[in-house]
Amino acid sequence: MVWVLLLVIAAIVLGIVGAVADGLFYLLIIGVAVFVAALALGAARFRRTGRRPVR
């Protein structure tokens, strides 16, 4: 779960830098891609570690 949080933080930082800095729009695109990857990773981990049925 720490990796997902780190990826989300990295995506936010890249997105902010890409949006603010002139000529670094590609960082915004990379930030969005990292954010989507973090969401996919988090969803996969949540689905895999979901509640197990009680016997």
Coordinates of C-alpha atoms in Angstrom, one line a residue:
M1 CA 0.0 0.0 0.0
V2 CA 3.0 2.3 0.5
W3 CA 3.9 2.0 -3.1
V4 CA 0.4 3.1 -4.2
L5 CA 0.7 6.2 -1.9
L6 CA 4.2 7.0 -3.3
L7 CA 3.0 6.7 -6.9
V8 CA 0.0 9.0 -6.1
I9 CA 2.3 11.6 -4.5
A10 CA 4.7 11.4 -7.5
A11 CA 1.8 11.8 -9.9
I12 CA 0.6 14.9 -8.0
V13 CA 4.1 16.4 -8.0
L14 CA 4.6 15.7 -11.7
G15 CA 1.2 17.1 -12.6
I16 CA 1.7 20.3 -10.7
V17 CA 5.2 20.8 -12.2
G18 CA 3.9 20.0 -15.6
A19 CA 1.0 22.4 -15.3
V20 CA 2.9 25.3 -13.8
A21 CA 6.2 25.2 -15.7
D22 CA 6.2 26.6 -19.2
G23 CA 7.1 24.0 -21.9
L24 CA 6.9 21.0 -19.5
F25 CA 3.5 19.8 -20.5
Y26 CA 4.8 16.3 -21.0
L27 CA 5.3 16.0 -17.2
L28 CA 1.6 16.6 -16.8
I29 CA 0.9 13.7 -19.2
I30 CA 3.4 11.5 -17.3
G31 CA 1.8 12.5 -14.0
V32 CA -1.6 11.4 -15.3
A33 CA -0.2 8.1 -16.6
V34 CA 1.5 7.4 -13.2
F35 CA -1.8 8.3 -11.4
V36 CA -3.8 5.9 -13.6
A37 CA -1.1 3.2 -12.9
A38 CA -1.4 3.8 -9.2
L39 CA -5.2 3.5 -9.3
A40 CA -4.9 0.2 -11.3
L41 CA -2.3 -1.2 -8.8
G42 CA -4.4 -0.1 -5.8
A43 CA -7.5 -1.7 -7.3
A44 CA -5.7 -4.9 -8.0
R45 CA -4.3 -5.1 -4.5
F46 CA -7.7 -4.3 -3.0
R47 CA -9.5 -6.9 -5.1
R48 CA -6.9 -9.6 -4.3
T49 CA -6.9 -8.9 -0.5
G50 CA -10.7 -8.5 -0.3
R51 CA -12.7 -10.1 2.5
R52 CA -12.5 -13.8 2.7
P53 CA -15.6 -15.9 3.5
V54 CA -15.8 -17.1 7.1
R55 CA -16.0 -20.9 7.4

